[in-house]
Coordinates of N, CA and C in Angstrom, one line a residue:
M1 N 127.6 81.9 94.8 CA 126.7 82.7 95.6 C 126.6 82.3 97.0
E2 N 127.0 83.1 98.0 CA 127.1 82.7 99.3 C 126.1 83.4 100.2
I3 N 125.6 82.7 101.2 CA 124.7 83.3 102.2 C 125.5 84.0 103.2
E4 N 125.2 85.3 103.4 CA 126.0 86.1 104.4 C 125.0 86.9 105.2
N5 N 125.1 86.8 106.5 CA 124.1 87.5 107.4 C 122.7 87.0 107.1
N6 N 122.5 85.7 106.8 CA 121.2 85.2 106.6 C 120.5 85.6 105.3
Y7 N 121.2 86.2 104.4 CA 120.6 86.6 103.1 C 121.6 86.5 102.0
I8 N 121.1 86.5 100.8 CA 122.0 86.6 99.6 C 121.7 88.0 98.9
A9 N 122.7 88.7 98.6 CA 122.6 90.0 98.0 C 123.0 89.9 96.5
A10 N 122.2 90.6 95.7 CA 122.5 90.7 94.2 C 122.0 92.1 93.8
G11 N 122.1 92.3 92.5 CA 121.7 93.6 91.9 C 122.7 94.7 92.3
T12 N 122.2 95.9 92.6 CA 123.1 97.0 93.0 C 123.5 96.8 94.4
P13 N 124.8 97.0 94.7 CA 125.2 96.9 96.1 C 124.4 97.8 97.0
L14 N 124.1 97.4 98.2 CA 123.2 98.1 99.1 C 123.7 99.6 99.3
N15 N 125.0 99.8 99.5 CA 125.4 101.1 99.8 C 125.4 102.1 98.6
G16 N 125.0 101.5 97.4 CA 124.9 102.4 96.2 C 123.5 102.3 95.6
A17 N 122.6 101.7 96.3 CA 121.2 101.5 95.7 C 120.3 102.6 96.1
A18 N 119.3 102.8 95.2 CA 118.3 103.8 95.5 C 117.1 103.2 96.1
Q19 N 116.9 101.9 95.9 CA 115.8 101.1 96.5 C 116.2 99.7 96.7
A20 N 115.4 98.9 97.5 CA 115.8 97.5 97.8 C 114.5 96.7 97.6
L21 N 114.7 95.4 97.2 CA 113.7 94.4 97.2 C 114.1 93.3 98.1
I22 N 113.3 93.0 99.2 CA 113.5 91.9 100.1 C 112.6 90.8 99.6
M23 N 113.2 89.6 99.4 CA 112.6 88.5 98.8 C 112.6 87.3 99.9
I24 N 111.4 86.7 100.1 CA 111.3 85.7 101.1 C 110.7 84.4 100.5
H25 N 111.5 83.3 100.6 CA 111.2 82.1 99.9 C 110.1 81.3 100.7
G26 N 109.6 80.2 100.1 CA 108.6 79.4 100.7 C 109.2 78.2 101.5
R27 N 108.3 77.4 102.1 CA 108.8 76.3 102.9 C 109.5 75.3 102.0
G28 N 110.7 74.8 102.5 CA 111.5 73.9 101.8 C 112.3 74.4 100.7
A29 N 112.2 75.7 100.4 CA 113.0 76.3 99.4 C 114.2 77.1 100.0
S30 N 114.7 78.0 99.2 CA 116.0 78.7 99.7 C 116.0 80.1 99.1
A31 N 116.9 80.9 99.6 CA 117.2 82.2 99.1 C 117.6 82.1 97.6
A32 N 118.5 81.2 97.4 CA 119.0 81.0 96.0 C 117.9 80.6 95.0
S33 N 116.8 80.0 95.5 CA 115.8 79.6 94.6 C 114.8 80.7 94.2
I34 N 114.6 81.7 95.1 CA 113.7 82.8 94.8 C 114.4 83.9 94.2
L35 N 115.7 84.1 94.4 CA 116.4 85.3 93.8 C 116.3 85.4 92.3
P36 N 116.4 84.3 91.5 CA 116.3 84.5 90.0 C 114.9 85.1 89.6
L37 N 113.9 85.0 90.4 CA 112.6 85.6 90.0 C 112.8 87.1 89.7
A38 N 113.8 87.8 90.4 CA 113.9 89.2 90.2 C 114.2 89.6 88.8
A39 N 114.8 88.7 88.0 CA 115.1 89.0 86.6 C 113.9 89.2 85.8
Y40 N 112.7 88.8 86.2 CA 111.4 88.9 85.5 C 110.6 90.1 86.0
L41 N 111.1 90.8 87.0 CA 110.4 91.9 87.5 C 110.8 93.3 86.9
S42 N 109.9 94.2 86.7 CA 110.2 95.5 86.1 C 110.6 96.4 87.2
L43 N 111.8 96.2 87.8 CA 112.2 97.0 88.9 C 112.9 98.3 88.4
P44 N 112.8 99.3 89.2 CA 113.6 100.5 88.9 C 115.1 100.2 88.9
E45 N 115.8 101.1 88.2 CA 117.3 101.0 88.2 C 117.8 101.1 89.6
H46 N 119.0 100.6 89.8 CA 119.7 100.8 91.1 C 119.0 100.1 92.3
T47 N 118.4 98.9 92.0 CA 117.7 98.2 93.1 C 118.6 97.1 93.7
A48 N 118.7 97.1 95.0 CA 119.4 96.1 95.7 C 118.5 94.9 95.9
L49 N 119.0 93.7 95.6 CA 118.2 92.5 95.7 C 118.7 91.7 97.0
L50 N 117.8 91.5 97.9 CA 118.1 90.8 99.2 C 117.2 89.7 99.4
A51 N 117.7 88.4 99.3 CA 116.9 87.2 99.5 C 117.2 86.6 100.8
L52 N 116.3 86.6 101.7 CA 116.5 86.0 103.0 C 116.5 84.4 103.0
Q53 N 117.3 83.8 103.9 CA 117.4 82.4 104.0 C 116.9 81.9 105.3
A54 N 115.8 81.0 105.3 CA 115.3 80.5 106.5 C 116.2 79.4 107.1
P55 N 116.3 79.3 108.4 CA 117.0 78.2 109.0 C 116.4 76.9 108.7
H56 N 117.1 76.0 108.2 CA 116.6 74.7 107.8 C 115.5 74.8 106.7
H57 N 115.5 75.9 106.0 CA 114.6 76.1 104.8 C 113.1 76.2 105.2
T58 N 112.9 76.5 106.5 CA 111.5 76.7 107.0 C 111.4 77.8 108.0
W59 N 110.4 78.7 107.7 CA 110.3 79.9 108.6 C 109.6 79.5 109.9
Y60 N 108.7 78.6 109.9 CA 108.0 78.2 111.1 C 107.5 76.8 110.9
P61 N 107.3 76.0 111.9 CA 107.0 74.5 111.7 C 105.7 74.1 111.2
N62 N 104.6 74.8 111.6 CA 103.2 74.3 111.3 C 102.5 75.2 110.3
S63 N 101.3 74.9 110.0 CA 100.5 75.7 109.1 C 100.4 77.2 109.5
F64 N 100.3 78.1 108.6 CA 100.2 79.5 109.0 C 98.8 79.8 109.6
I65 N 97.9 78.9 109.5 CA 96.6 79.1 110.2 C 96.4 78.3 111.5
A66 N 97.5 77.7 111.9 CA 97.6 77.1 113.2 C 97.6 78.2 114.3
P67 N 97.3 77.9 115.5 CA 97.5 78.8 116.6 C 98.9 79.4 116.6
V68 N 99.1 80.7 116.8 CA 100.4 81.3 116.7 C 101.4 80.6 117.6
E69 N 100.9 80.3 118.8 CA 101.8 79.7 119.8 C 102.5 78.4 119.4
T70 N 101.8 77.7 118.4 CA 102.4 76.4 118.0 C 103.5 76.7 117.0
N71 N 103.6 77.9 116.5 CA 104.7 78.2 115.6 C 105.8 79.0 116.2
Q72 N 105.8 79.1 117.6 CA 106.8 79.8 118.3 C 107.8 78.9 118.9
P73 N 109.1 79.3 119.0 CA 109.6 80.7 118.8 C 110.0 81.0 117.4
A74 N 109.8 80.0 116.5 CA 110.3 80.2 115.1 C 109.7 81.4 114.4
L75 N 108.4 81.7 114.6 CA 107.8 82.8 114.0 C 108.4 84.1 114.4
D76 N 108.5 84.3 115.7 CA 109.1 85.6 116.2 C 110.6 85.7 115.7
E77 N 111.3 84.6 115.6 CA 112.7 84.7 115.1 C 112.7 85.0 113.7
A78 N 111.7 84.5 112.9 CA 111.7 84.8 111.5 C 111.3 86.3 111.3
L79 N 110.4 86.8 112.0 CA 110.0 88.2 112.0 C 111.2 89.1 112.3
A80 N 112.0 88.7 113.3 CA 113.1 89.4 113.7 C 114.2 89.5 112.6
M81 N 114.3 88.4 111.9 CA 115.3 88.3 110.7 C 114.9 89.3 109.7
V82 N 113.6 89.4 109.4 CA 113.1 90.4 108.4 C 113.4 91.8 108.9
D83 N 113.1 92.0 110.2 CA 113.3 93.4 110.8 C 114.7 93.8 110.8
S84 N 115.6 92.8 111.0 CA 117.0 93.1 111.0 C 117.5 93.5 109.6
L85 N 117.0 92.9 108.6 CA 117.4 93.2 107.3 C 116.8 94.6 106.9
V86 N 115.6 94.9 107.3 CA 115.0 96.2 107.0 C 115.9 97.3 107.7
S87 N 116.3 97.0 108.9 CA 117.1 98.0 109.6 C 118.5 98.2 108.8
Q88 N 119.0 97.1 108.3 CA 120.3 97.3 107.5 C 120.0 98.1 106.2
V89 N 118.9 97.9 105.6 CA 118.6 98.7 104.4 C 118.4 100.2 104.8
V90 N 117.7 100.5 105.8 CA 117.5 101.9 106.3 C 118.8 102.5 106.7
E91 N 119.7 101.8 107.4 CA 121.0 102.3 107.8 C 121.9 102.6 106.6
A92 N 121.6 101.9 105.5 CA 122.4 102.1 104.2 C 121.9 103.4 103.5
G93 N 120.9 104.0 104.1 CA 120.4 105.3 103.5 C 119.2 105.1 102.6
I94 N 118.5 104.0 102.6 CA 117.3 103.7 101.8 C 116.1 103.8 102.7
P95 N 115.2 104.8 102.4 CA 114.0 104.9 103.3 C 113.1 103.8 103.1
K96 N 112.2 103.5 104.1 CA 111.3 102.4 104.0 C 110.3 102.6 102.8
A97 N 110.1 103.9 102.4 CA 109.2 104.1 101.2 C 109.9 103.6 99.9
N98 N 111.1 103.2 100.0 CA 111.8 102.7 98.8 C 112.1 101.2 98.9
I99 N 111.5 100.6 99.9 CA 111.7 99.1 100.1 C 110.5 98.3 99.5
Y100 N 110.8 97.4 98.6 CA 109.8 96.5 98.1 C 109.9 95.2 98.9
F101 N 108.8 94.4 99.0 CA 108.8 93.1 99.6 C 108.1 92.1 98.6
L102 N 108.7 90.9 98.6 CA 108.0 89.9 97.8 C 108.2 88.5 98.5
G103 N 107.1 87.8 98.6 CA 107.2 86.4 99.2 C 106.3 85.5 98.5
F104 N 106.7 84.2 98.6 CA 105.9 83.1 98.0 C 105.5 82.1 99.1
S105 N 104.2 81.7 99.1 CA 103.7 80.7 100.0 C 104.0 81.0 101.5
Q106 N 104.8 80.2 102.2 CA 105.1 80.5 103.6 C 105.8 81.8 103.7
G107 N 106.6 82.1 102.7 CA 107.3 83.4 102.6 C 106.3 84.6 102.4
A108 N 105.3 84.3 101.6 CA 104.2 85.3 101.4 C 103.5 85.6 102.7
C109 N 103.2 84.6 103.5 CA 102.6 84.7 104.8 C 103.5 85.6 105.7
L110 N 104.8 85.2 105.8 CA 105.7 86.0 106.6 C 105.8 87.4 106.2
T111 N 105.8 87.6 104.9 CA 105.9 89.0 104.3 C 104.7 89.8 104.8
L112 N 103.5 89.3 104.6 CA 102.3 90.0 105.0 C 102.3 90.2 106.5
E113 N 102.7 89.2 107.3 CA 102.7 89.4 108.7 C 103.6 90.5 109.2
Y114 N 104.8 90.5 108.6 CA 105.8 91.5 108.9 C 105.3 92.9 108.6
V115 N 104.9 93.1 107.4 CA 104.5 94.5 107.0 C 103.3 95.0 107.7
S116 N 102.4 94.1 108.1 CA 101.2 94.4 108.8 C 101.5 94.8 110.3
R117 N 102.5 94.1 110.8 CA 102.9 94.5 112.2 C 103.7 95.7 112.2
N118 N 104.2 96.2 111.1 CA 105.1 97.3 111.0 C 104.6 98.2 109.8
A119 N 103.3 98.5 109.8 CA 102.7 99.2 108.6 C 103.3 100.7 108.6
T120 N 103.7 101.0 107.4 CA 104.1 102.4 107.0 C 104.1 102.4 105.5
R121 N 104.6 103.5 104.9 CA 104.6 103.6 103.5 C 105.8 102.8 103.0
Y122 N 105.6 101.8 102.2 CA 106.6 101.0 101.5 C 106.5 101.2 100.0
A123 N 107.5 100.8 99.3 CA 107.4 101.0 97.8 C 106.3 100.1 97.2
G124 N 106.2 98.9 97.8 CA 105.2 97.9 97.3 C 105.4 96.6 97.9
V125 N 104.4 95.8 98.0 CA 104.4 94.4 98.6 C 103.7 93.4 97.6
V126 N 104.4 92.3 97.4 CA 103.8 91.2 96.6 C 103.7 90.0 97.4
A127 N 102.6 89.4 97.6 CA 102.4 88.1 98.3 C 101.8 87.1 97.3
F128 N 102.7 86.2 96.8 CA 102.2 85.2 95.9 C 101.7 84.0 96.8
T129 N 100.4 83.9 97.0 CA 99.8 82.8 97.7 C 100.1 82.8 99.2
G130 N 99.5 83.7 99.9 CA 99.7 83.8 101.3 C 98.6 84.6 102.0
G131 N 98.7 84.6 103.3 CA 97.7 85.4 104.1 C 98.3 85.7 105.5
L132 N 97.7 86.5 106.3 CA 98.1 86.8 107.6 C 98.1 85.5 108.5
I133 N 99.0 85.5 109.5 CA 99.3 84.3 110.3 C 98.4 84.2 111.5
G134 N 97.9 83.0 111.8 CA 97.2 82.7 113.1 C 95.9 82.0 112.9
A135 N 95.4 81.3 113.9 CA 94.2 80.6 113.8 C 93.0 81.6 113.6
E136 N 93.2 82.8 114.1 CA 92.2 83.9 113.9 C 93.0 85.2 113.7
L137 N 92.4 86.1 112.9 CA 93.0 87.4 112.7 C 92.6 88.3 113.9
L138 N 93.6 88.8 114.6 CA 93.4 89.7 115.7 C 93.8 91.1 115.2
E139 N 92.8 92.0 115.0 CA 93.1 93.4 114.6 C 94.0 94.1 115.5
T140 N 94.0 93.8 116.8 CA 94.8 94.5 117.7 C 96.3 94.2 117.6
Q141 N 96.6 93.2 116.8 CA 98.0 92.8 116.6 C 98.7 93.6 115.6
Y142 N 97.8 94.3 114.8 CA 98.4 95.1 113.6 C 98.1 96.6 113.9
E143 N 99.2 97.3 113.6 CA 99.0 98.8 113.8 C 99.8 99.5 112.8
G144 N 99.6 100.8 112.7 CA 100.3 101.6 111.7 C 99.4 101.9 110.5
D145 N 99.9 102.7 109.6 CA 99.2 103.2 108.4 C 100.0 102.9 107.2
F146 N 99.5 102.1 106.2 CA 100.3 101.9 105.0 C 100.4 103.1 104.1
K147 N 99.6 104.1 104.3 CA 99.6 105.3 103.5 C 99.6 105.0 102.0
E148 N 98.7 104.2 101.6 CA 98.4 103.9 100.2 C 99.6 103.0 99.6
T149 N 100.3 102.3 100.4 CA 101.3 101.3 99.8 C 100.5 100.3 98.9
P150 N 101.0 100.1 97.7 CA 100.4 99.1 96.8 C 100.7 97.7 97.3
I151 N 99.7 96.9 97.5 CA 99.9 95.5 97.9 C 99.1 94.6 97.1
L152 N 99.8 93.6 96.5 CA 99.1 92.6 95.7 C 99.2 91.2 96.4
I153 N 98.0 90.6 96.6 CA 98.0 89.2 97.1 C 97.3 88.4 95.9
S154 N 98.1 87.5 95.4 CA 97.7 86.7 94.2 C 97.7 85.2 94.7
T155 N 96.6 84.5 94.5 CA 96.6 83.1 95.0 C 95.8 82.2 94.0
S156 N 95.8 80.9 94.4 CA 95.0 79.9 93.7 C 93.6 79.8 94.3
N157 N 92.7 79.3 93.5 CA 91.3 79.1 93.9 C 90.9 77.7 93.3
P158 N 90.9 76.7 94.2 CA 91.3 76.6 95.6 C 92.8 76.4 95.7
D159 N 93.3 76.5 96.9 CA 94.7 76.2 97.2 C 94.7 75.3 98.4
H160 N 95.5 74.2 98.4 CA 95.4 73.2 99.5 C 96.1 73.7 100.7
H161 N 97.0 74.7 100.6 CA 97.7 75.2 101.8 C 97.2 76.6 102.3
V162 N 96.6 77.4 101.4 CA 96.2 78.7 101.8 C 94.7 78.9 101.5
P163 N 93.8 78.9 102.5 CA 92.4 79.0 102.2 C 92.1 80.4 101.6
L164 N 91.2 80.4 100.6 CA 90.9 81.7 100.0 C 90.2 82.7 101.0
R165 N 89.4 82.1 101.9 CA 88.8 83.0 102.9 C 89.8 83.8 103.7
R166 N 90.9 83.1 104.1 CA 92.0 83.8 104.8 C 92.7 84.9 104.0
V167 N 92.9 84.6 102.7 CA 93.4 85.6 101.8 C 92.6 86.8 101.7
K168 N 91.3 86.6 101.5 CA 90.3 87.8 101.5 C 90.3 88.5 102.8
D169 N 90.2 87.8 103.9 CA 90.2 88.5 105.2 C 91.5 89.3 105.4
S170 N 92.6 88.8 104.9 CA 93.9 89.5 105.1 C 93.8 90.8 104.2
G171 N 93.3 90.7 103.0 CA 93.2 91.8 102.2 C 92.3 92.9 102.9
C172 N 91.2 92.5 103.5 CA 90.4 93.5 104.2 C 91.1 94.1 105.3
Q173 N 91.9 93.3 106.1 CA 92.7 93.9 107.2 C 93.7 95.0 106.7
L174 N 94.4 94.7 105.6 CA 95.3 95.6 105.1 C 94.6 96.8 104.5
E175 N 93.5 96.7 103.9 CA 92.7 97.8 103.4 C 92.3 98.7 104.6
R176 N 91.9 98.1 105.7 CA 91.6 98.9 106.9 C 92.8 99.8 107.3
M177 N 94.0 99.3 107.0 CA 95.2 100.0 107.4 C 95.7 100.9 106.3
H178 N 94.8 101.2 105.3 CA 95.0 102.1 104.2 C 96.0 101.7 103.2
A179 N 96.1 100.4 103.0 CA 96.9 99.9 101.9 C 96.0 100.0 100.6
K180 N 96.7 100.1 99.5 CA 96.1 100.1 98.2 C 96.1 98.6 97.7
I181 N 95.1 97.9 98.2 CA 95.2 96.4 98.1 C 94.5 95.9 96.8
T182 N 95.1 94.9 96.2 CA 94.5 94.1 95.2 C 94.7 92.6 95.5
V183 N 93.5 91.9 95.5 CA 93.5 90.5 95.8 C 93.0 89.8 94.5
V184 N 93.7 88.8 94.0 CA 93.3 88.1 92.8 C 93.4 86.6 93.1
A185 N 92.3 85.9 92.8 CA 92.3 84.4 93.0 C 92.2 83.8 91.6
H186 N 93.2 83.0 91.2 CA 93.2 82.4 89.9 C 92.6 81.0 89.9
P187 N 91.5 80.7 89.2 CA 90.9 79.4 89.3 C 91.8 78.3 88.8
G188 N 91.9 77.3 89.6 CA 92.7 76.1 89.2 C 94.2 76.2 89.1
K189 N 94.7 77.3 89.5 CA 96.2 77.5 89.4 C 96.9 76.6 90.4
P190 N 98.0 76.0 89.9 CA 98.8 75.2 90.8 C 99.4 76.1 91.9
H191 N 100.0 75.4 92.9 CA 100.7 76.1 94.0 C 102.1 76.5 93.5
N192 N 102.1 77.6 92.7 CA 103.4 78.1 92.1 C 103.2 79.5 91.7
I193 N 104.2 80.1 91.1 CA 104.1 81.5 90.6 C 104.1 81.4 89.1
T194 N 103.0 82.0 88.5 CA 102.8 81.9 87.1 C 103.2 83.2 86.3
D195 N 103.4 83.1 85.0 CA 103.7 84.2 84.2 C 102.6 85.3 84.4
E196 N 101.4 84.9 84.5 CA 100.3 85.8 84.6 C 100.4 86.6 85.9
E197 N 100.8 86.0 87.0 CA 101.0 86.7 88.3 C 102.2 87.6 88.2
I198 N 103.3 87.2 87.6 CA 104.4 88.1 87.4 C 104.0 89.4 86.6
A199 N 103.3 89.2 85.6 CA 102.8 90.3 84.8 C 102.0 91.2 85.6
L200 N 101.1 90.7 86.4 CA 100.3 91.5 87.3 C 101.1 92.3 88.3
A201 N 102.1 91.6 88.9 CA 102.9 92.3 89.8 C 103.7 93.4 89.2
N202 N 104.2 93.2 88.0 CA 104.9 94.3 87.2 C 103.9 95.4 87.0
K203 N 102.7 95.1 86.6 CA 101.8 96.2 86.3 C 101.4 97.0 87.5
L204 N 101.1 96.3 88.6 CA 100.6 97.0 89.8 C 101.7 97.5 90.8
I205 N 102.8 96.8 90.8 CA 103.8 97.1 91.9 C 105.2 97.6 91.3
F206 N 105.7 96.8 90.5 CA 107.1 97.0 90.0 C 107.2 97.8 88.8
T207 N 106.8 99.1 88.8 CA 106.9 99.9 87.6 C 108.0 100.9 87.8
P208 N 109.0 101.0 86.9 CA 110.0 102.0 87.0 C 109.5 103.4 86.9
K209 N 108.3 103.6 86.4 CA 107.8 104.9 86.2 C 107.4 105.6 87.5
V210 N 107.2 104.8 88.6 CA 106.8 105.3 89.9 C 108.0 106.1 90.4
A211 N 107.7 107.4 90.8 CA 108.7 108.2 91.4 C 108.9 107.9 92.9
L212 N 110.0 107.2 93.2 CA 110.2 106.8 94.6 C 110.9 108.0 95.4
E213 N 110.7 108.0 96.7 CA 111.2 109.0 97.5 C 112.8 108.9 97.5
Q214 N 113.4 110.0 97.4 CA 114.9 110.0 97.3 C 115.5 109.9 98.7
S215 N 116.5 109.1 98.8 CA 117.2 108.9 100.0 C 118.1 110.0 100.4

């Protein structure tokens, strides 16, 4: 399995897929480490799997709740990588309404930050333990309308890396942008992805019964 154009592809080839799942790994991990998670998701048929790889396994150097400028230029470069991959998916004939996103930890933060800065109707978004990025949430930084995009933020309570208050505030911000948001905090859960969270994501986001927009 080789990294090509900053991501690993699996599942249905992009030029023959009806929808795509963009997967974003956490700090210190890799595209190869998050890609196998797709096997446990109830994805529709003909889904392209695209797992992004961070330079040096880190999307940005400091905490996601540090001042944004302390994570630059890495943060902007990471957002540009996501945007480039989204553009490739759209150019392949898959509309944004048929694109899923999934991220864990630092990857979940990057996922939420990207979709919130580029809000539109997506197939669905899953953030396993993450929140919007910055020392403060600035509503003026986020624009667009999610048009009832289903978004799940699932986290630990407490979590040493991701404060629950930021998770809840992020959920409120996405709800203001008309996302169909679900925020779940699991008491005492380790900083990982559990079977319970995967089952919840399958129930709320990854259901093959959902009629996706045809490309």
